[in-house]
PDB file of C-alpha atoms in Angstrom:
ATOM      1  CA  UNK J   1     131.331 108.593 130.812  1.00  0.00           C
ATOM      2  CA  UNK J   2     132.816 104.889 131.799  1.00  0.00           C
ATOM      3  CA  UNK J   3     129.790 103.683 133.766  1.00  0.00           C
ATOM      4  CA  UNK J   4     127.729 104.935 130.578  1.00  0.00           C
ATOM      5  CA  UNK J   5     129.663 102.853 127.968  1.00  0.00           C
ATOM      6  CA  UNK J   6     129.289 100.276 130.705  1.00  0.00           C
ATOM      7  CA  UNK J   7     125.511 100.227 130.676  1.00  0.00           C
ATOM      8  CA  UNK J   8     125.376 100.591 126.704  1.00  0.00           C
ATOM      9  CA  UNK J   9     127.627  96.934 126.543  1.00  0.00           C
ATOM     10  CA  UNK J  10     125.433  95.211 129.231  1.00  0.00           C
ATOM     11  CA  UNK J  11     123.141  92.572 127.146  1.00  0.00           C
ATOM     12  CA  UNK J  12     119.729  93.446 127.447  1.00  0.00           C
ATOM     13  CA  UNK J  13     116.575  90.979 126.847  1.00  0.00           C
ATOM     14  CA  UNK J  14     114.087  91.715 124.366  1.00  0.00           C
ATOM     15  CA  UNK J  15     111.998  93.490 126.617  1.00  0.00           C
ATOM     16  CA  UNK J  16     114.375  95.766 127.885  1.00  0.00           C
ATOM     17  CA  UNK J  17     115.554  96.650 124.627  1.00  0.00           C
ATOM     18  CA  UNK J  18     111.590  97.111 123.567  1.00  0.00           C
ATOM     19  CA  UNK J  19     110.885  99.666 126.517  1.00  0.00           C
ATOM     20  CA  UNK J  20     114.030 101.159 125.271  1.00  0.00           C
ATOM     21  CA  UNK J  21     113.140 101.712 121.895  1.00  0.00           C
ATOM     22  CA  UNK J  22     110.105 103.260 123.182  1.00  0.00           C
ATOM     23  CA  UNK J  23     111.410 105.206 126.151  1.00  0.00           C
ATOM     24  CA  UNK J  24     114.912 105.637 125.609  1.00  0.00           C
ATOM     25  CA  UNK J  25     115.579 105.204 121.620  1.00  0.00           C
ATOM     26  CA  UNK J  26     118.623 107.042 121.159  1.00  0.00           C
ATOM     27  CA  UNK J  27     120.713 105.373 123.696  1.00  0.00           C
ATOM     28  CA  UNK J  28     118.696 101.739 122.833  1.00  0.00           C
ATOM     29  CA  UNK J  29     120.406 102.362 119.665  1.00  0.00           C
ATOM     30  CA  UNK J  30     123.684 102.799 120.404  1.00  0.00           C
ATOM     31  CA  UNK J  31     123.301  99.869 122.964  1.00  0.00           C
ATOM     32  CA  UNK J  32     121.995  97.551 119.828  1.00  0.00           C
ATOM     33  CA  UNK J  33     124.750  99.024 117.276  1.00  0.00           C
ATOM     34  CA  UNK J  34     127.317  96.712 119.325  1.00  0.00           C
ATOM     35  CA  UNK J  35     124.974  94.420 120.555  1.00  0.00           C
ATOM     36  CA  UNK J  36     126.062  90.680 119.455  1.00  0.00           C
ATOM     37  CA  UNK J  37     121.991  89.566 119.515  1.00  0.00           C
ATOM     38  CA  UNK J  38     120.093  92.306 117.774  1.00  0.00           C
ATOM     39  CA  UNK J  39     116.567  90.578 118.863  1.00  0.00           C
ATOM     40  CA  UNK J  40     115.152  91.384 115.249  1.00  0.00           C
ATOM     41  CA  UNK J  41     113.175  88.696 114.987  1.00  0.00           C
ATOM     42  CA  UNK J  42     110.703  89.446 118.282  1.00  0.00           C
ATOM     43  CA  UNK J  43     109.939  92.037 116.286  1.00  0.00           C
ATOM     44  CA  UNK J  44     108.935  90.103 112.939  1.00  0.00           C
ATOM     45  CA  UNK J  45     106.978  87.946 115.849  1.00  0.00           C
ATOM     46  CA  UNK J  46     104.774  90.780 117.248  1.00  0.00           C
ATOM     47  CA  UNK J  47     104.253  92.363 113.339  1.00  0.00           C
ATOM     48  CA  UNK J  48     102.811  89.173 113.107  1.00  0.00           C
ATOM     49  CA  UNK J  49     100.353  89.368 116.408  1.00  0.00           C
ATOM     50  CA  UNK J  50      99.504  92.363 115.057  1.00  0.00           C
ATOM     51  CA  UNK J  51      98.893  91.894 111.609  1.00  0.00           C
ATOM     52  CA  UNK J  52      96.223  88.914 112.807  1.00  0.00           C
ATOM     53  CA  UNK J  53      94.470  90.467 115.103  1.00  0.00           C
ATOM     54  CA  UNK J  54      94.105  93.640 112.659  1.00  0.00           C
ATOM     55  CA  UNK J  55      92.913  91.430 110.070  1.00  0.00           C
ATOM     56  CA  UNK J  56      90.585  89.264 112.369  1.00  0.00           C
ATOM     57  CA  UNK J  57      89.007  92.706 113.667  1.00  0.00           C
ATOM     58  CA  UNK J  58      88.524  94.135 110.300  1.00  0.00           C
ATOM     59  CA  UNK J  59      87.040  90.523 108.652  1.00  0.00           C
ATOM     60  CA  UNK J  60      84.778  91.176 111.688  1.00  0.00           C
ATOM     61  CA  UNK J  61      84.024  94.820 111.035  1.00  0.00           C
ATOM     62  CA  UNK J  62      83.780  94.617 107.215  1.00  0.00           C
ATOM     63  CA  UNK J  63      81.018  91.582 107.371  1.00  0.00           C
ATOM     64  CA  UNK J  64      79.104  93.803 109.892  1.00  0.00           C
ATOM     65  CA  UNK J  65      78.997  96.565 107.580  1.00  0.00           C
ATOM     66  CA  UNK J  66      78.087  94.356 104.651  1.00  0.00           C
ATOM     67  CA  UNK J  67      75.214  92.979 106.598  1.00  0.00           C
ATOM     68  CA  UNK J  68      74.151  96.002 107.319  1.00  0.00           C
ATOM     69  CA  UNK J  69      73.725  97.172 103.910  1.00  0.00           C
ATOM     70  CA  UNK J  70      72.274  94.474 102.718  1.00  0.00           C
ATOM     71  CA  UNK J  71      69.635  94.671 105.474  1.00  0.00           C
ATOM     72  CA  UNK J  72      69.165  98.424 104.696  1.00  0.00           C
ATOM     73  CA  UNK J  73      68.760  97.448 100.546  1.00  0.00           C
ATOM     74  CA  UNK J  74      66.451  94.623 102.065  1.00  0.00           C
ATOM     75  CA  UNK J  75      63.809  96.825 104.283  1.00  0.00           C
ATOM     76  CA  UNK J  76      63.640  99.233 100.842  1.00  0.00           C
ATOM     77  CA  UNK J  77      62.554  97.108  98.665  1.00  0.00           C
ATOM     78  CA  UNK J  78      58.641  95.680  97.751  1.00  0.00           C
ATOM     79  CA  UNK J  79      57.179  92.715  99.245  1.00  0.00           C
ATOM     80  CA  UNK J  80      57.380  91.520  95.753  1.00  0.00           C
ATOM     81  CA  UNK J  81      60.696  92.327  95.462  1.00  0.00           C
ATOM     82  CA  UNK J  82      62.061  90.970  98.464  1.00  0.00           C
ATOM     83  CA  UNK J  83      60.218  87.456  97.502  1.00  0.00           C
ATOM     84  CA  UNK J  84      62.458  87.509  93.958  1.00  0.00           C
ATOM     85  CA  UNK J  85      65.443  88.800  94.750  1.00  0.00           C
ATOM     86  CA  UNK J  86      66.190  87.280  98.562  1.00  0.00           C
ATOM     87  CA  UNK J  87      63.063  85.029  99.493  1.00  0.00           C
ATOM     88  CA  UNK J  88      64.293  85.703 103.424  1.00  0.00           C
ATOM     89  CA  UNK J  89      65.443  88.612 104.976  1.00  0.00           C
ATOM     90  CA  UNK J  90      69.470  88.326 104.861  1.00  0.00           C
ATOM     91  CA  UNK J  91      71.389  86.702 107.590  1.00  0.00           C
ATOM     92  CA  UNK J  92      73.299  88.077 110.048  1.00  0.00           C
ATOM     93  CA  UNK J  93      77.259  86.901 109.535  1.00  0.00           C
ATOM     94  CA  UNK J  94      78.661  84.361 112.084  1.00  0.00           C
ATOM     95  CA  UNK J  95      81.467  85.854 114.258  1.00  0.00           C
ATOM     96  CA  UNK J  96      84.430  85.825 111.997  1.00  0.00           C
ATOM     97  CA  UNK J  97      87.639  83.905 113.146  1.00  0.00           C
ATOM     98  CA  UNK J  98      90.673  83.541 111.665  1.00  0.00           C
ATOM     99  CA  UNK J  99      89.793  82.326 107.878  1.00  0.00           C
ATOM    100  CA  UNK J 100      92.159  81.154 105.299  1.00  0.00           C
ATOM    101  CA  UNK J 101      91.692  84.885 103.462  1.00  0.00           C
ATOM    102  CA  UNK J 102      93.051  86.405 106.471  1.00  0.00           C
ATOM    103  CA  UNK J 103      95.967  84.119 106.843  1.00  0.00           C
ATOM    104  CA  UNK J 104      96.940  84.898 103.323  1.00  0.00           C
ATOM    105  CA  UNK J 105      96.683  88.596 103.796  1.00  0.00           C
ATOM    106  CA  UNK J 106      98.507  88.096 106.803  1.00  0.00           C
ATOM    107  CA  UNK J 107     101.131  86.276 105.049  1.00  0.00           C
ATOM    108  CA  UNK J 108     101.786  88.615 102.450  1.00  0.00           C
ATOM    109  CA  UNK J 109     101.722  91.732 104.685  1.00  0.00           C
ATOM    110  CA  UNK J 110     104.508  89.694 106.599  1.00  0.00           C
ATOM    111  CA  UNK J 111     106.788  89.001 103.944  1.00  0.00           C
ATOM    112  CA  UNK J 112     106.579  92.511 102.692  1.00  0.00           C
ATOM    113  CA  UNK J 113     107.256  93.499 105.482  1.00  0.00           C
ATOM    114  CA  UNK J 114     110.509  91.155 105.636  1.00  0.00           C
ATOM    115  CA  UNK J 115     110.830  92.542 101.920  1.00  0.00           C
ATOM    116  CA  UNK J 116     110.895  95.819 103.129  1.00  0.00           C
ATOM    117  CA  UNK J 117     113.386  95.407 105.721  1.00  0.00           C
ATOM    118  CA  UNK J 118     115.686  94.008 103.374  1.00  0.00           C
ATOM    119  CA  UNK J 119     115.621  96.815 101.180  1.00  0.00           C
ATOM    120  CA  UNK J 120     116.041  99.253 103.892  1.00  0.00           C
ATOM    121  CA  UNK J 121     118.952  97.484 105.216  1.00  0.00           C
ATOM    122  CA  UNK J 122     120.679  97.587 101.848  1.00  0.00           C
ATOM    123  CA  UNK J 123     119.866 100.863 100.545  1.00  0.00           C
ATOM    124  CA  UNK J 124     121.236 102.404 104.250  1.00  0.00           C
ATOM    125  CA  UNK J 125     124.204 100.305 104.570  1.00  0.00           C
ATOM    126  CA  UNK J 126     124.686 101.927 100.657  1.00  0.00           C
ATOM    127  CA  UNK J 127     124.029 105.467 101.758  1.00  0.00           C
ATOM    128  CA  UNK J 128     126.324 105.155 104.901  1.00  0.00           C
ATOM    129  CA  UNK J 129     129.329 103.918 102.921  1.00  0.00           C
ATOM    130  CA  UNK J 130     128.215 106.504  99.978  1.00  0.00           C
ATOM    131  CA  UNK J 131     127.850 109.523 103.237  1.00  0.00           C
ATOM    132  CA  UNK J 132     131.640 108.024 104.188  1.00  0.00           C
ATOM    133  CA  UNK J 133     131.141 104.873 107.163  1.00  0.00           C
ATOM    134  CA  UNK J 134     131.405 101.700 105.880  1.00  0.00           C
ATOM    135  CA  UNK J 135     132.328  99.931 109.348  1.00  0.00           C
ATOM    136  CA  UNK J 136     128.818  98.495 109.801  1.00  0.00           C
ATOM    137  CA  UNK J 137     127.924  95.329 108.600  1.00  0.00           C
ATOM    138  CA  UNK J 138     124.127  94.273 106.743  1.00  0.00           C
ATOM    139  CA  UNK J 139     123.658  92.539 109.451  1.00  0.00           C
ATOM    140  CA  UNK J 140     123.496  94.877 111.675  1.00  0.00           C
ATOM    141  CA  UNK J 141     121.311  97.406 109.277  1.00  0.00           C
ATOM    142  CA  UNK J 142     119.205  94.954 109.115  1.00  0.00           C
ATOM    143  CA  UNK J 143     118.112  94.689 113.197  1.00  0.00           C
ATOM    144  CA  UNK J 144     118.085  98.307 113.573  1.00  0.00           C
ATOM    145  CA  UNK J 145     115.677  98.821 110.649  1.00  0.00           C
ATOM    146  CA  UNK J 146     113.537  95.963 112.349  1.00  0.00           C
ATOM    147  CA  UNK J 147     113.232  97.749 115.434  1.00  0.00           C
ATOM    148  CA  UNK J 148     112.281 100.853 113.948  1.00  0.00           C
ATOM    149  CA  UNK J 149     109.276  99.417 113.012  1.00  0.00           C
ATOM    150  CA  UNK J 150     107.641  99.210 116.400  1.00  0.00           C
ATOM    151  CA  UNK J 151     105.508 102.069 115.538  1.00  0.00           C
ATOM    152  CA  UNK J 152     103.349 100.046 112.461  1.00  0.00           C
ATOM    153  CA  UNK J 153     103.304  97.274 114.932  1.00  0.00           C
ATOM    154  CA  UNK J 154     101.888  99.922 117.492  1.00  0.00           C
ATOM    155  CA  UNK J 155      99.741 101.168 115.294  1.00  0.00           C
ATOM    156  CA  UNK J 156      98.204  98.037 114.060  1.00  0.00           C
ATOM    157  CA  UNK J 157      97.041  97.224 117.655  1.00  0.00           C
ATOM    158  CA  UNK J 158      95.423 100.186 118.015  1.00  0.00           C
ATOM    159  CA  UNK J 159      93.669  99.646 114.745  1.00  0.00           C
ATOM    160  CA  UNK J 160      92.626  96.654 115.833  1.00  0.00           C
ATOM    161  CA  UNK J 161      91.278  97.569 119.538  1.00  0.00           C
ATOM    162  CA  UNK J 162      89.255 100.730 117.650  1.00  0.00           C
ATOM    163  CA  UNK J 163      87.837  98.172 114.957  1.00  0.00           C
ATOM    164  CA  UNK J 164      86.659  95.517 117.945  1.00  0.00           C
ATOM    165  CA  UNK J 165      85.724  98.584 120.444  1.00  0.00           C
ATOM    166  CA  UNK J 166      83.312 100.198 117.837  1.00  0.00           C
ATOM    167  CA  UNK J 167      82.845  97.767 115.096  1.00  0.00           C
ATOM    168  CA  UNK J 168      83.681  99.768 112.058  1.00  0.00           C
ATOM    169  CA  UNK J 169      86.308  98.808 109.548  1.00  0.00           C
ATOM    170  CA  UNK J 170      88.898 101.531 108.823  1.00  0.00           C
ATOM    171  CA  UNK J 171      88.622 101.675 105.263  1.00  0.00           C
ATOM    172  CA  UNK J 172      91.279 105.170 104.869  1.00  0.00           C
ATOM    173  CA  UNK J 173      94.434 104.690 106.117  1.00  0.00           C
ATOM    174  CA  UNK J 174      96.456 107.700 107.182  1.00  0.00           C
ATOM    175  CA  UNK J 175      94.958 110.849 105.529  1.00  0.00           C
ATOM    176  CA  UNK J 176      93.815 109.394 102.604  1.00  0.00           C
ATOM    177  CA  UNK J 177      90.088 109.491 103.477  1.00  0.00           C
ATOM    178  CA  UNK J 178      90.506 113.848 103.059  1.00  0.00           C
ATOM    179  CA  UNK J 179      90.875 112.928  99.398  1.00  0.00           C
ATOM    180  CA  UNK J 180      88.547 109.741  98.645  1.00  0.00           C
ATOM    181  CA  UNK J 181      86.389 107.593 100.851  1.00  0.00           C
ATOM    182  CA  UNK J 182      86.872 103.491 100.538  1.00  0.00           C
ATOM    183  CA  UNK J 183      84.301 103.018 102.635  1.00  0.00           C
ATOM    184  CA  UNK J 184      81.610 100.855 100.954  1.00  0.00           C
ATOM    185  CA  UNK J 185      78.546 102.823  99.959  1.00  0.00           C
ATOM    186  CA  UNK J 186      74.962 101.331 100.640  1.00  0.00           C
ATOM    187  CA  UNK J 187      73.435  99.262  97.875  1.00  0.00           C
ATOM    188  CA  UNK J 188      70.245 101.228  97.299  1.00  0.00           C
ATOM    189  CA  UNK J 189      72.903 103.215  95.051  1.00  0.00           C
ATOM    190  CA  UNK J 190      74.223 100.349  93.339  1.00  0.00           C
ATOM    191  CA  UNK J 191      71.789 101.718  89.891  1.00  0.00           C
ATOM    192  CA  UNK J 192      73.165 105.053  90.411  1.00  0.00           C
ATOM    193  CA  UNK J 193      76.590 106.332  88.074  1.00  0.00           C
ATOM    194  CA  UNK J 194      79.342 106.709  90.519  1.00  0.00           C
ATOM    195  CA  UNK J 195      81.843 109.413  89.803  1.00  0.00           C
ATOM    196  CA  UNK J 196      85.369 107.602  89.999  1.00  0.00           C
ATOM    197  CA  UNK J 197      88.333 110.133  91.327  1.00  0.00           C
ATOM    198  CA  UNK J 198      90.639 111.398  88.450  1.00  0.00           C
ATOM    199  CA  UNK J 199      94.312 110.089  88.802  1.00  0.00           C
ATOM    200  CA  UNK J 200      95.600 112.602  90.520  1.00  0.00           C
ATOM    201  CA  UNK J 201      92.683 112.174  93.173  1.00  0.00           C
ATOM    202  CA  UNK J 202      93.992 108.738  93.425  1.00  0.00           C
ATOM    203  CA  UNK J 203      97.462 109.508  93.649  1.00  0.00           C
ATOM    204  CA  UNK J 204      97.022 112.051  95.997  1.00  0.00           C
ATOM    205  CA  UNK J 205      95.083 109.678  98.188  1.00  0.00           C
ATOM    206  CA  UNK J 206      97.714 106.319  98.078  1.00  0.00           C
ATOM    207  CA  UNK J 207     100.356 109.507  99.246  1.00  0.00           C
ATOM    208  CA  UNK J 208      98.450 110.617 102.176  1.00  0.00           C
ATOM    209  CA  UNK J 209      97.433 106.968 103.049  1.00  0.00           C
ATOM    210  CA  UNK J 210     101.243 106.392 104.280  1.00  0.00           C
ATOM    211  CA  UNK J 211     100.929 110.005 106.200  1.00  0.00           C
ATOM    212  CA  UNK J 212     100.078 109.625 109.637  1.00  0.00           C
ATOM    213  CA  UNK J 213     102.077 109.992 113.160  1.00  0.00           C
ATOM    214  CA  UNK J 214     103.667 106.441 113.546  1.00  0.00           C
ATOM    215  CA  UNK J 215     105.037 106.795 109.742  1.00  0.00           C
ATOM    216  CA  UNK J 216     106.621 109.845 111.188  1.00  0.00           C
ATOM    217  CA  UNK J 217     107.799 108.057 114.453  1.00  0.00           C
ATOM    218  CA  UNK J 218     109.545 105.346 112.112  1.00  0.00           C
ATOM    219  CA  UNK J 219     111.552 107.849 110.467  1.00  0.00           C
ATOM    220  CA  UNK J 220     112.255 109.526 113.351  1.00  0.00           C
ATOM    221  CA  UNK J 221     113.514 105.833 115.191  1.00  0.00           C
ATOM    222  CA  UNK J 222     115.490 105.220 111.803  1.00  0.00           C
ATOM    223  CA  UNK J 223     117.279 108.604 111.461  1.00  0.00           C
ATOM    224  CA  UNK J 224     118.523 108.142 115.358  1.00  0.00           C
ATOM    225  CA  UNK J 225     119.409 104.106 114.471  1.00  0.00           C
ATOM    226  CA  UNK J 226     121.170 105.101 111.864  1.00  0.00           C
ATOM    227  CA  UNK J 227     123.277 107.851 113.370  1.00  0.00           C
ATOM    228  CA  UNK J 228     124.071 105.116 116.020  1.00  0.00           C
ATOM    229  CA  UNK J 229     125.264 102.621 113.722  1.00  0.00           C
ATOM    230  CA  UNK J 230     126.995 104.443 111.318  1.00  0.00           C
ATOM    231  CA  UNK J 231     128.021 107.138 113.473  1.00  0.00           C
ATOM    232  CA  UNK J 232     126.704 109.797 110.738  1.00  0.00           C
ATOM    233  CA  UNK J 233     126.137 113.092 111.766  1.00  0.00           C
ATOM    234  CA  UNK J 234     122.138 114.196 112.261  1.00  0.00           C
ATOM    235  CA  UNK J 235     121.928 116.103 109.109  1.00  0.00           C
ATOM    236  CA  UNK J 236     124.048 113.409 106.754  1.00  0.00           C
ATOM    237  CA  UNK J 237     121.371 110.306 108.892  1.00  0.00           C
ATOM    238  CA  UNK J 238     118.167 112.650 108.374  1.00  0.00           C
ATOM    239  CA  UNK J 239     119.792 113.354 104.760  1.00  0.00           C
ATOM    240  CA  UNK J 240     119.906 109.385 103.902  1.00  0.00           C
ATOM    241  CA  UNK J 241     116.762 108.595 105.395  1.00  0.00           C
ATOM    242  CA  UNK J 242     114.658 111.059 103.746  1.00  0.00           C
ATOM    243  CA  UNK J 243     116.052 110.067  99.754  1.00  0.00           C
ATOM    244  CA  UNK J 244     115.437 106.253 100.398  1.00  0.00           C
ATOM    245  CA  UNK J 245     111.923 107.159 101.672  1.00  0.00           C
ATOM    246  CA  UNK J 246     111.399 109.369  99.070  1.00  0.00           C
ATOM    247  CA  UNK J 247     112.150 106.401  96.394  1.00  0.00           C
ATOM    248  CA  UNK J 248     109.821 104.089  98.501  1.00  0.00           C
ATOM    249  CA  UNK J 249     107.182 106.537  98.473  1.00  0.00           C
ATOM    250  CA  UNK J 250     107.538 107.121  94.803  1.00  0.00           C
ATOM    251  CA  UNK J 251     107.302 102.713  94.349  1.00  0.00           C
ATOM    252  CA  UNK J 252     104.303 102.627  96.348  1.00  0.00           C
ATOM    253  CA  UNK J 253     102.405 105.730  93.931  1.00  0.00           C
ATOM    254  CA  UNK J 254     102.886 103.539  91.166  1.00  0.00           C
ATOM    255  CA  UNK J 255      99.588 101.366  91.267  1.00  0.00           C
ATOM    256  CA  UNK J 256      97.539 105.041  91.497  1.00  0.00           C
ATOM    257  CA  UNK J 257      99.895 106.233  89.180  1.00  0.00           C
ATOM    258  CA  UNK J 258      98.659 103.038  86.368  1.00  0.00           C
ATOM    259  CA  UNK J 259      95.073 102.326  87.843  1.00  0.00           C
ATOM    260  CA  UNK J 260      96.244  99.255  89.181  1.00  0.00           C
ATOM    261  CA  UNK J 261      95.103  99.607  92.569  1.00  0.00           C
ATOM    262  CA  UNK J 262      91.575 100.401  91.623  1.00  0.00           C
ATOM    263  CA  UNK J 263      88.951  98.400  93.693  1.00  0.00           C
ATOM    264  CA  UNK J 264      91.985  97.325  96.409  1.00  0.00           C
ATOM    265  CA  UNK J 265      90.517  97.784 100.105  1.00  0.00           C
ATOM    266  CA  UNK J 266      92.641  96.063 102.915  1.00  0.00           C
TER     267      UNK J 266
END
């Protein structure tokens, strides 16, 4: 048992404590619950990787796919009508880099992200003194919360290999895409009367859009971080976790729930 609390007090680099987040989260946790240099901010650094070379693979994806309608309303229309409406066929986008549209999504996803954080820190080191264990600081909240978040970093990655590997966007995040489809529909039905999703449709759809296996691997990292921090049993960390998700999950329904998020995409 010595040579154990031993290991859990040796300093670890950020790479070590990465692998163990990964491989070994339990015990990573208890390691970073007394750790003096929590490492938070290597995470913030890779969310940010991430969240550019998501949005640089989606730009990419997204202009492809507009092109491509375009070329398809193009080739279906008159010789006449090609002559008023385009005079030339369309042209094919230019590789997309890293514009100033994608830095400023990047940026805000970032500091919501940050946002977020802050929040979660707060609301747990609440619910720990509220559950009865006050010992642990903000501070500390704070780092764990940021490492639990490896899994959105994860998954933006992958996102962003599949969208470069076979050139489509992902328009439907999580499950959302059982309920409505973002993806853009061709032009040629641009005269047609589209049938808009009724609220609850739309609701239903921003819920599921947060469903998917790494939101589930987050909790999972945050109810073992915070039964390492605040020494909590399971039930009272799962307990905690699960209300202050629950309120975040009812915040993010609110633009479905007041239309507000009609024609939002990425």
């Amino acid at each position: 048992m010595g040579q154990t609390n031993a290991d859990t007090q040796k300093p670890r680099n950020p790479l070590r404590v990465l692998l163990g987040v990964l491989l070994k989260p339990r015990s990573t946790f208890v390691y970073l619950s007394g750790a003096r240099r929590r490492w938070w901010w290597v995470v913030a650094l890779l969310m940010v990787v991430a969240l550019m070379a998501h949005g640089v693979a989606y730009s990419k994806a997204d202009l492809r796919l507009s092109y491509q309608r375009q070329l398809e309303y193009y080739q279906s229309l008159s010789e006449a009508e090609r002559d008023m409406m385009y005079g030339a066929p369309p042209m094919e986008p230019q590789a997309s880099t890293f514009s100033l549209s994608t830095a400023i999504g990047v940026g805000g996803r970032t500091l919501g992200t940050l946002v977020t954080w802050l929040i979660w820190a707060g609301l747990l080191y609440l619910a720990s003194t509220f559950l009865g264990q006050n010992r642990a600081s903000f501070g500390a909240f704070f780092g764990i919360v940021a490492w639990t978040w490896i899994p959105y970093v994860i998954r933006n990655f992958v996102q962003a290999v599949a969208m470069g590997v076979t050139g489509s966007a992902i328009y439907n995040q999580g499950l959302s895409g059982l309920v409505i489809d973002k993806t853009p529909t061709p032009i040629t039905n641009v005269w047609q009367q589209s049938i808009q999703p009724g609220r609850g449709d739309q609701v239903l759809a921003a819920f599921l859009g947060r469903v998917d296996v790494y939101m589930i691997w987050n909790l999972v990292l945050i109810v073992l971080g915070v039964a390492a921090l605040s020494h909590l049993s399971g039930k009272k960390a799962l307990l905690g976790t699960l209300v202050i998700w629950l309120v975040f999950t009812l915040i993010s329904l609110i633009p479905a729930l007041t239309g507000l998020n009609q024609g939002i995409r990425f």
